[in-house]
Amino acid sequence: MDKIFPQSKELKQLIESHEWDLYDSTMPEGRIKPFTWEEFQERGPAKEFVTGNNYLFAPIPKQGVSLRNSYINAGCMGLCFQLDNIEQHIDMDGEGAHIVNGKITYVFSRLGVEHYERMAAVSLFTPPSAMPNTPILIIPFRYVLEKFQKHFRIISTEEYYGGLEHPDFKARIN
């Protein structure tokens, strides 16, 4: 049986304080195509986070602006967790982080609420074999709110690429 993440309200408020929200992107049985931006906007943001479901981060649209255009015009690389040092990684499991301006950085666009009482912040829901080194960060439920309060932020494209400290990766994107 699916259950609701116990701190849904607090997590939602924290994300909204950054002017972003989460939309349920879980595909219902029988649906083949992903939801469109217009469908997300019509359905509205998630009110709570249910185990087994996946959520898409999107900026809160300004009055009269579509969700699609809000996302396009966000002008950022995306959402991220930034850790000052490896000690801050305690109680989380991750891979695919980059070092940006000296900080361990996980960029992500989606949040999965797993049945194992943990959340996964990811860039894409793809098998590791299809996209190796895709950032993923796993956080047990009991630490989610604390870790989001301490490490969640929005990172601009300029800040990300300007501070990226892996020369091979930088060379490939330039």
JSON list of C-alpha atoms in Angstrom, two decimals:
[
{"chain": "A", "resi": 1, "resn": "MET", "atom": "CA", "xyz": [0.00, 0.00, 0.00]},
{"chain": "A", "resi": 2, "resn": "ASP", "atom": "CA", "xyz": [1.28, 3.45, -0.90]},
{"chain": "A", "resi": 3, "resn": "LYS", "atom": "CA", "xyz": [1.82, 5.90, 1.89]},
{"chain": "A", "resi": 4, "resn": "ILE", "atom": "CA", "xyz": [2.35, 9.62, 2.09]},
{"chain": "A", "resi": 5, "resn": "PHE", "atom": "CA", "xyz": [5.76, 11.02, 2.95]},
{"chain": "A", "resi": 6, "resn": "PRO", "atom": "CA", "xyz": [5.15, 12.27, 6.53]},
{"chain": "A", "resi": 7, "resn": "GLN", "atom": "CA", "xyz": [6.80, 15.68, 6.03]},
{"chain": "A", "resi": 8, "resn": "SER", "atom": "CA", "xyz": [5.14, 16.44, 2.68]},
{"chain": "A", "resi": 9, "resn": "LYS", "atom": "CA", "xyz": [3.75, 19.78, 3.84]},
{"chain": "A", "resi": 10, "resn": "GLU", "atom": "CA", "xyz": [7.09, 21.02, 5.19]},
{"chain": "A", "resi": 11, "resn": "LEU", "atom": "CA", "xyz": [9.04, 19.84, 2.12]},
{"chain": "A", "resi": 12, "resn": "LYS", "atom": "CA", "xyz": [6.51, 21.46, -0.21]},
{"chain": "A", "resi": 13, "resn": "GLN", "atom": "CA", "xyz": [6.77, 24.78, 1.70]},
{"chain": "A", "resi": 14, "resn": "LEU", "atom": "CA", "xyz": [10.57, 24.66, 1.59]},
{"chain": "A", "resi": 15, "resn": "ILE", "atom": "CA", "xyz": [10.61, 24.07, -2.19]},
{"chain": "A", "resi": 16, "resn": "GLU", "atom": "CA", "xyz": [7.98, 26.78, -2.72]},
{"chain": "A", "resi": 17, "resn": "SER", "atom": "CA", "xyz": [10.15, 29.22, -0.74]},
{"chain": "A", "resi": 18, "resn": "HIS", "atom": "CA", "xyz": [12.60, 28.93, -3.67]},
{"chain": "A", "resi": 19, "resn": "GLU", "atom": "CA", "xyz": [9.71, 29.72, -6.06]},
{"chain": "A", "resi": 20, "resn": "TRP", "atom": "CA", "xyz": [9.59, 26.16, -7.40]},
{"chain": "A", "resi": 21, "resn": "ASP", "atom": "CA", "xyz": [7.04, 23.38, -7.00]},
{"chain": "A", "resi": 22, "resn": "LEU", "atom": "CA", "xyz": [6.66, 19.66, -7.71]},
{"chain": "A", "resi": 23, "resn": "TYR", "atom": "CA", "xyz": [4.28, 18.08, -10.22]},
{"chain": "A", "resi": 24, "resn": "ASP", "atom": "CA", "xyz": [3.33, 14.41, -10.09]},
{"chain": "A", "resi": 25, "resn": "SER", "atom": "CA", "xyz": [4.82, 12.84, -13.23]},
{"chain": "A", "resi": 26, "resn": "THR", "atom": "CA", "xyz": [3.89, 9.25, -12.38]},
{"chain": "A", "resi": 27, "resn": "MET", "atom": "CA", "xyz": [2.60, 7.50, -15.47]},
{"chain": "A", "resi": 28, "resn": "PRO", "atom": "CA", "xyz": [-0.79, 5.85, -14.88]},
{"chain": "A", "resi": 29, "resn": "GLU", "atom": "CA", "xyz": [-1.14, 2.27, -16.04]},
{"chain": "A", "resi": 30, "resn": "GLY", "atom": "CA", "xyz": [-1.84, 2.14, -19.75]},
{"chain": "A", "resi": 31, "resn": "ARG", "atom": "CA", "xyz": [-0.49, 5.60, -20.51]},
{"chain": "A", "resi": 32, "resn": "ILE", "atom": "CA", "xyz": [2.33, 5.58, -23.05]},
{"chain": "A", "resi": 33, "resn": "LYS", "atom": "CA", "xyz": [3.22, 9.25, -23.56]},
{"chain": "A", "resi": 34, "resn": "PRO", "atom": "CA", "xyz": [4.62, 11.46, -20.79]},
{"chain": "A", "resi": 35, "resn": "PHE", "atom": "CA", "xyz": [2.50, 14.34, -19.56]},
{"chain": "A", "resi": 36, "resn": "THR", "atom": "CA", "xyz": [2.73, 17.62, -21.47]},
{"chain": "A", "resi": 37, "resn": "TRP", "atom": "CA", "xyz": [3.46, 20.94, -19.78]},
{"chain": "A", "resi": 38, "resn": "GLU", "atom": "CA", "xyz": [-0.16, 21.88, -20.39]},
{"chain": "A", "resi": 39, "resn": "GLU", "atom": "CA", "xyz": [-1.36, 18.72, -18.62]},
{"chain": "A", "resi": 40, "resn": "PHE", "atom": "CA", "xyz": [0.93, 19.42, -15.67]},
{"chain": "A", "resi": 41, "resn": "GLN", "atom": "CA", "xyz": [-0.43, 22.95, -15.45]},
{"chain": "A", "resi": 42, "resn": "GLU", "atom": "CA", "xyz": [-4.03, 21.74, -15.66]},
{"chain": "A", "resi": 43, "resn": "ARG", "atom": "CA", "xyz": [-3.47, 19.12, -12.95]},
{"chain": "A", "resi": 44, "resn": "GLY", "atom": "CA", "xyz": [-1.62, 21.56, -10.72]},
{"chain": "A", "resi": 45, "resn": "PRO", "atom": "CA", "xyz": [1.26, 20.94, -8.33]},
{"chain": "A", "resi": 46, "resn": "ALA", "atom": "CA", "xyz": [1.30, 17.97, -5.99]},
{"chain": "A", "resi": 47, "resn": "LYS", "atom": "CA", "xyz": [-0.14, 18.62, -2.55]},
{"chain": "A", "resi": 48, "resn": "GLU", "atom": "CA", "xyz": [1.65, 15.67, -0.94]},
{"chain": "A", "resi": 49, "resn": "PHE", "atom": "CA", "xyz": [4.28, 13.13, -1.91]},
{"chain": "A", "resi": 50, "resn": "VAL", "atom": "CA", "xyz": [3.26, 9.47, -2.21]},
{"chain": "A", "resi": 51, "resn": "THR", "atom": "CA", "xyz": [5.57, 6.45, -2.16]},
{"chain": "A", "resi": 52, "resn": "GLY", "atom": "CA", "xyz": [6.01, 4.93, -5.57]},
{"chain": "A", "resi": 53, "resn": "ASN", "atom": "CA", "xyz": [5.42, 8.24, -7.35]},
{"chain": "A", "resi": 54, "resn": "ASN", "atom": "CA", "xyz": [7.78, 10.50, -9.29]},
{"chain": "A", "resi": 55, "resn": "TYR", "atom": "CA", "xyz": [7.71, 14.29, -9.32]},
{"chain": "A", "resi": 56, "resn": "LEU", "atom": "CA", "xyz": [9.00, 16.93, -11.71]},
{"chain": "A", "resi": 57, "resn": "PHE", "atom": "CA", "xyz": [10.41, 20.21, -10.36]},
{"chain": "A", "resi": 58, "resn": "ALA", "atom": "CA", "xyz": [9.12, 23.33, -12.13]},
{"chain": "A", "resi": 59, "resn": "PRO", "atom": "CA", "xyz": [9.17, 27.04, -11.30]},
{"chain": "A", "resi": 60, "resn": "ILE", "atom": "CA", "xyz": [5.99, 28.53, -9.90]},
{"chain": "A", "resi": 61, "resn": "PRO", "atom": "CA", "xyz": [4.48, 30.42, -12.86]},
{"chain": "A", "resi": 62, "resn": "LYS", "atom": "CA", "xyz": [3.92, 34.15, -12.58]},
{"chain": "A", "resi": 63, "resn": "GLN", "atom": "CA", "xyz": [0.39, 35.43, -13.23]},
{"chain": "A", "resi": 64, "resn": "GLY", "atom": "CA", "xyz": [-0.50, 34.96, -16.91]},
{"chain": "A", "resi": 65, "resn": "VAL", "atom": "CA", "xyz": [2.61, 32.89, -17.76]},
{"chain": "A", "resi": 66, "resn": "SER", "atom": "CA", "xyz": [2.29, 29.23, -18.73]},
{"chain": "A", "resi": 67, "resn": "LEU", "atom": "CA", "xyz": [4.13, 26.52, -16.84]},
{"chain": "A", "resi": 68, "resn": "ARG", "atom": "CA", "xyz": [6.01, 25.67, -20.06]},
{"chain": "A", "resi": 69, "resn": "ASN", "atom": "CA", "xyz": [7.25, 29.25, -20.48]},
{"chain": "A", "resi": 70, "resn": "SER", "atom": "CA", "xyz": [8.08, 29.53, -16.78]},
{"chain": "A", "resi": 71, "resn": "TYR", "atom": "CA", "xyz": [10.35, 26.51, -17.13]},
{"chain": "A", "resi": 72, "resn": "ILE", "atom": "CA", "xyz": [11.93, 27.76, -20.35]},
{"chain": "A", "resi": 73, "resn": "ASN", "atom": "CA", "xyz": [12.50, 31.23, -18.87]},
{"chain": "A", "resi": 74, "resn": "ALA", "atom": "CA", "xyz": [13.79, 30.04, -15.50]},
{"chain": "A", "resi": 75, "resn": "GLY", "atom": "CA", "xyz": [17.31, 30.87, -16.65]},
{"chain": "A", "resi": 76, "resn": "CYS", "atom": "CA", "xyz": [18.97, 28.28, -14.49]},
{"chain": "A", "resi": 77, "resn": "MET", "atom": "CA", "xyz": [20.82, 25.01, -14.78]},
{"chain": "A", "resi": 78, "resn": "GLY", "atom": "CA", "xyz": [18.41, 23.56, -12.28]},
{"chain": "A", "resi": 79, "resn": "LEU", "atom": "CA", "xyz": [18.01, 22.56, -8.73]},
{"chain": "A", "resi": 80, "resn": "CYS", "atom": "CA", "xyz": [20.83, 21.06, -6.80]},
{"chain": "A", "resi": 81, "resn": "PHE", "atom": "CA", "xyz": [22.23, 19.90, -3.54]},
{"chain": "A", "resi": 82, "resn": "GLN", "atom": "CA", "xyz": [25.59, 21.49, -2.76]},
{"chain": "A", "resi": 83, "resn": "LEU", "atom": "CA", "xyz": [27.79, 20.04, -0.06]},
{"chain": "A", "resi": 84, "resn": "ASP", "atom": "CA", "xyz": [30.83, 21.86, 1.32]},
{"chain": "A", "resi": 85, "resn": "ASN", "atom": "CA", "xyz": [32.64, 18.64, 2.17]},
{"chain": "A", "resi": 86, "resn": "ILE", "atom": "CA", "xyz": [32.31, 14.87, 2.20]},
{"chain": "A", "resi": 87, "resn": "GLU", "atom": "CA", "xyz": [31.26, 14.88, 5.88]},
{"chain": "A", "resi": 88, "resn": "GLN", "atom": "CA", "xyz": [28.00, 16.54, 4.82]},
{"chain": "A", "resi": 89, "resn": "HIS", "atom": "CA", "xyz": [27.34, 13.47, 2.66]},
{"chain": "A", "resi": 90, "resn": "ILE", "atom": "CA", "xyz": [26.63, 11.41, 5.80]},
{"chain": "A", "resi": 91, "resn": "ASP", "atom": "CA", "xyz": [23.14, 9.83, 5.73]},
{"chain": "A", "resi": 92, "resn": "MET", "atom": "CA", "xyz": [22.92, 10.19, 1.94]},
{"chain": "A", "resi": 93, "resn": "ASP", "atom": "CA", "xyz": [24.05, 7.92, -0.88]},
{"chain": "A", "resi": 94, "resn": "GLY", "atom": "CA", "xyz": [24.89, 9.37, -4.26]},
{"chain": "A", "resi": 95, "resn": "GLU", "atom": "CA", "xyz": [26.84, 9.17, -7.47]},
{"chain": "A", "resi": 96, "resn": "GLY", "atom": "CA", "xyz": [27.43, 11.34, -10.50]},
{"chain": "A", "resi": 97, "resn": "ALA", "atom": "CA", "xyz": [28.15, 14.55, -8.57]},
{"chain": "A", "resi": 98, "resn": "HIS", "atom": "CA", "xyz": [30.34, 17.26, -10.07]},
{"chain": "A", "resi": 99, "resn": "ILE", "atom": "CA", "xyz": [32.63, 19.66, -8.23]},
{"chain": "A", "resi": 100, "resn": "VAL", "atom": "CA", "xyz": [31.39, 23.21, -8.80]},
{"chain": "A", "resi": 101, "resn": "ASN", "atom": "CA", "xyz": [33.24, 26.09, -7.13]},
{"chain": "A", "resi": 102, "resn": "GLY", "atom": "CA", "xyz": [34.78, 23.62, -4.68]},
{"chain": "A", "resi": 103, "resn": "LYS", "atom": "CA", "xyz": [31.43, 22.11, -3.65]},
{"chain": "A", "resi": 104, "resn": "ILE", "atom": "CA", "xyz": [30.09, 18.59, -4.24]},
{"chain": "A", "resi": 105, "resn": "THR", "atom": "CA", "xyz": [27.11, 19.33, -6.51]},
{"chain": "A", "resi": 106, "resn": "TYR", "atom": "CA", "xyz": [24.20, 17.10, -7.52]},
{"chain": "A", "resi": 107, "resn": "VAL", "atom": "CA", "xyz": [22.01, 18.75, -10.17]},
{"chain": "A", "resi": 108, "resn": "PHE", "atom": "CA", "xyz": [18.53, 17.26, -10.53]},
{"chain": "A", "resi": 109, "resn": "SER", "atom": "CA", "xyz": [15.10, 17.88, -12.02]},
{"chain": "A", "resi": 110, "resn": "ARG", "atom": "CA", "xyz": [13.02, 15.08, -10.53]},
{"chain": "A", "resi": 111, "resn": "LEU", "atom": "CA", "xyz": [12.24, 13.54, -7.18]},
{"chain": "A", "resi": 112, "resn": "GLY", "atom": "CA", "xyz": [11.24, 9.91, -6.68]},
{"chain": "A", "resi": 113, "resn": "VAL", "atom": "CA", "xyz": [9.55, 8.80, -3.48]},
{"chain": "A", "resi": 114, "resn": "GLU", "atom": "CA", "xyz": [10.56, 5.18, -3.02]},
{"chain": "A", "resi": 115, "resn": "HIS", "atom": "CA", "xyz": [8.81, 2.37, -1.18]},
{"chain": "A", "resi": 116, "resn": "TYR", "atom": "CA", "xyz": [11.96, 1.83, 0.86]},
{"chain": "A", "resi": 117, "resn": "GLU", "atom": "CA", "xyz": [11.28, 5.01, 2.87]},
{"chain": "A", "resi": 118, "resn": "ARG", "atom": "CA", "xyz": [13.76, 7.07, 0.94]},
{"chain": "A", "resi": 119, "resn": "MET", "atom": "CA", "xyz": [13.74, 9.75, -1.74]},
{"chain": "A", "resi": 120, "resn": "ALA", "atom": "CA", "xyz": [15.85, 9.89, -4.86]},
{"chain": "A", "resi": 121, "resn": "ALA", "atom": "CA", "xyz": [16.80, 13.24, -6.40]},
{"chain": "A", "resi": 122, "resn": "VAL", "atom": "CA", "xyz": [17.73, 12.57, -10.03]},
{"chain": "A", "resi": 123, "resn": "SER", "atom": "CA", "xyz": [18.25, 14.32, -13.35]},
{"chain": "A", "resi": 124, "resn": "LEU", "atom": "CA", "xyz": [16.36, 11.70, -15.35]},
{"chain": "A", "resi": 125, "resn": "PHE", "atom": "CA", "xyz": [14.70, 8.39, -14.56]},
{"chain": "A", "resi": 126, "resn": "THR", "atom": "CA", "xyz": [16.88, 6.26, -16.82]},
{"chain": "A", "resi": 127, "resn": "PRO", "atom": "CA", "xyz": [18.67, 2.98, -16.28]},
{"chain": "A", "resi": 128, "resn": "PRO", "atom": "CA", "xyz": [22.32, 3.53, -15.30]},
{"chain": "A", "resi": 129, "resn": "SER", "atom": "CA", "xyz": [23.38, 1.48, -18.33]},
{"chain": "A", "resi": 130, "resn": "ALA", "atom": "CA", "xyz": [21.69, 4.01, -20.65]},
{"chain": "A", "resi": 131, "resn": "MET", "atom": "CA", "xyz": [23.19, 7.10, -18.99]},
{"chain": "A", "resi": 132, "resn": "PRO", "atom": "CA", "xyz": [26.13, 6.29, -16.73]},
{"chain": "A", "resi": 133, "resn": "ASN", "atom": "CA", "xyz": [27.16, 8.98, -14.24]},
{"chain": "A", "resi": 134, "resn": "THR", "atom": "CA", "xyz": [23.75, 10.64, -14.21]},
{"chain": "A", "resi": 135, "resn": "PRO", "atom": "CA", "xyz": [23.55, 12.44, -10.86]},
{"chain": "A", "resi": 136, "resn": "ILE", "atom": "CA", "xyz": [21.46, 10.62, -8.29]},
{"chain": "A", "resi": 137, "resn": "LEU", "atom": "CA", "xyz": [21.18, 11.28, -4.58]},
{"chain": "A", "resi": 138, "resn": "ILE", "atom": "CA", "xyz": [19.31, 8.93, -2.22]},
{"chain": "A", "resi": 139, "resn": "ILE", "atom": "CA", "xyz": [18.10, 10.27, 1.13]},
{"chain": "A", "resi": 140, "resn": "PRO", "atom": "CA", "xyz": [16.27, 8.24, 3.80]},
{"chain": "A", "resi": 141, "resn": "PHE", "atom": "CA", "xyz": [12.90, 9.78, 4.77]},
{"chain": "A", "resi": 142, "resn": "ARG", "atom": "CA", "xyz": [14.08, 10.67, 8.28]},
{"chain": "A", "resi": 143, "resn": "TYR", "atom": "CA", "xyz": [16.77, 13.00, 6.84]},
{"chain": "A", "resi": 144, "resn": "VAL", "atom": "CA", "xyz": [14.97, 14.49, 3.82]},
{"chain": "A", "resi": 145, "resn": "LEU", "atom": "CA", "xyz": [13.75, 17.72, 5.40]},
{"chain": "A", "resi": 146, "resn": "GLU", "atom": "CA", "xyz": [17.04, 18.38, 7.22]},
{"chain": "A", "resi": 147, "resn": "LYS", "atom": "CA", "xyz": [19.12, 17.77, 4.09]},
{"chain": "A", "resi": 148, "resn": "PHE", "atom": "CA", "xyz": [16.84, 19.93, 1.89]},
{"chain": "A", "resi": 149, "resn": "GLN", "atom": "CA", "xyz": [17.01, 22.75, 4.45]},
{"chain": "A", "resi": 150, "resn": "LYS", "atom": "CA", "xyz": [20.80, 22.65, 4.52]},
{"chain": "A", "resi": 151, "resn": "HIS", "atom": "CA", "xyz": [21.80, 21.85, 0.94]},
{"chain": "A", "resi": 152, "resn": "PHE", "atom": "CA", "xyz": [18.97, 22.55, -1.55]},
{"chain": "A", "resi": 153, "resn": "ARG", "atom": "CA", "xyz": [19.39, 25.51, -3.87]},
{"chain": "A", "resi": 154, "resn": "ILE", "atom": "CA", "xyz": [18.94, 26.81, -7.41]},
{"chain": "A", "resi": 155, "resn": "ILE", "atom": "CA", "xyz": [22.09, 26.99, -9.54]},
{"chain": "A", "resi": 156, "resn": "SER", "atom": "CA", "xyz": [22.44, 29.20, -12.61]},
{"chain": "A", "resi": 157, "resn": "THR", "atom": "CA", "xyz": [23.87, 27.88, -15.85]},
{"chain": "A", "resi": 158, "resn": "GLU", "atom": "CA", "xyz": [26.69, 30.44, -15.60]},
{"chain": "A", "resi": 159, "resn": "GLU", "atom": "CA", "xyz": [27.54, 29.43, -12.04]},
{"chain": "A", "resi": 160, "resn": "TYR", "atom": "CA", "xyz": [27.48, 25.73, -12.91]},
{"chain": "A", "resi": 161, "resn": "TYR", "atom": "CA", "xyz": [29.60, 25.82, -16.05]},
{"chain": "A", "resi": 162, "resn": "GLY", "atom": "CA", "xyz": [31.81, 28.66, -14.82]},
{"chain": "A", "resi": 163, "resn": "GLY", "atom": "CA", "xyz": [32.68, 26.80, -11.64]},
{"chain": "A", "resi": 164, "resn": "LEU", "atom": "CA", "xyz": [32.86, 23.26, -12.99]},
{"chain": "A", "resi": 165, "resn": "GLU", "atom": "CA", "xyz": [36.18, 21.77, -11.91]},
{"chain": "A", "resi": 166, "resn": "HIS", "atom": "CA", "xyz": [36.43, 18.71, -14.13]},
{"chain": "A", "resi": 167, "resn": "PRO", "atom": "CA", "xyz": [38.53, 19.86, -17.12]},
{"chain": "A", "resi": 168, "resn": "ASP", "atom": "CA", "xyz": [37.60, 16.92, -19.38]},
{"chain": "A", "resi": 169, "resn": "PHE", "atom": "CA", "xyz": [33.90, 17.56, -18.88]},
{"chain": "A", "resi": 170, "resn": "LYS", "atom": "CA", "xyz": [34.31, 21.30, -19.39]},
{"chain": "A", "resi": 171, "resn": "ALA", "atom": "CA", "xyz": [36.22, 20.68, -22.63]},
{"chain": "A", "resi": 172, "resn": "ARG", "atom": "CA", "xyz": [33.43, 18.45, -23.94]},
{"chain": "A", "resi": 173, "resn": "ILE", "atom": "CA", "xyz": [30.74, 21.08, -23.36]},
{"chain": "A", "resi": 174, "resn": "ASN", "atom": "CA", "xyz": [32.66, 24.03, -24.82]}
]
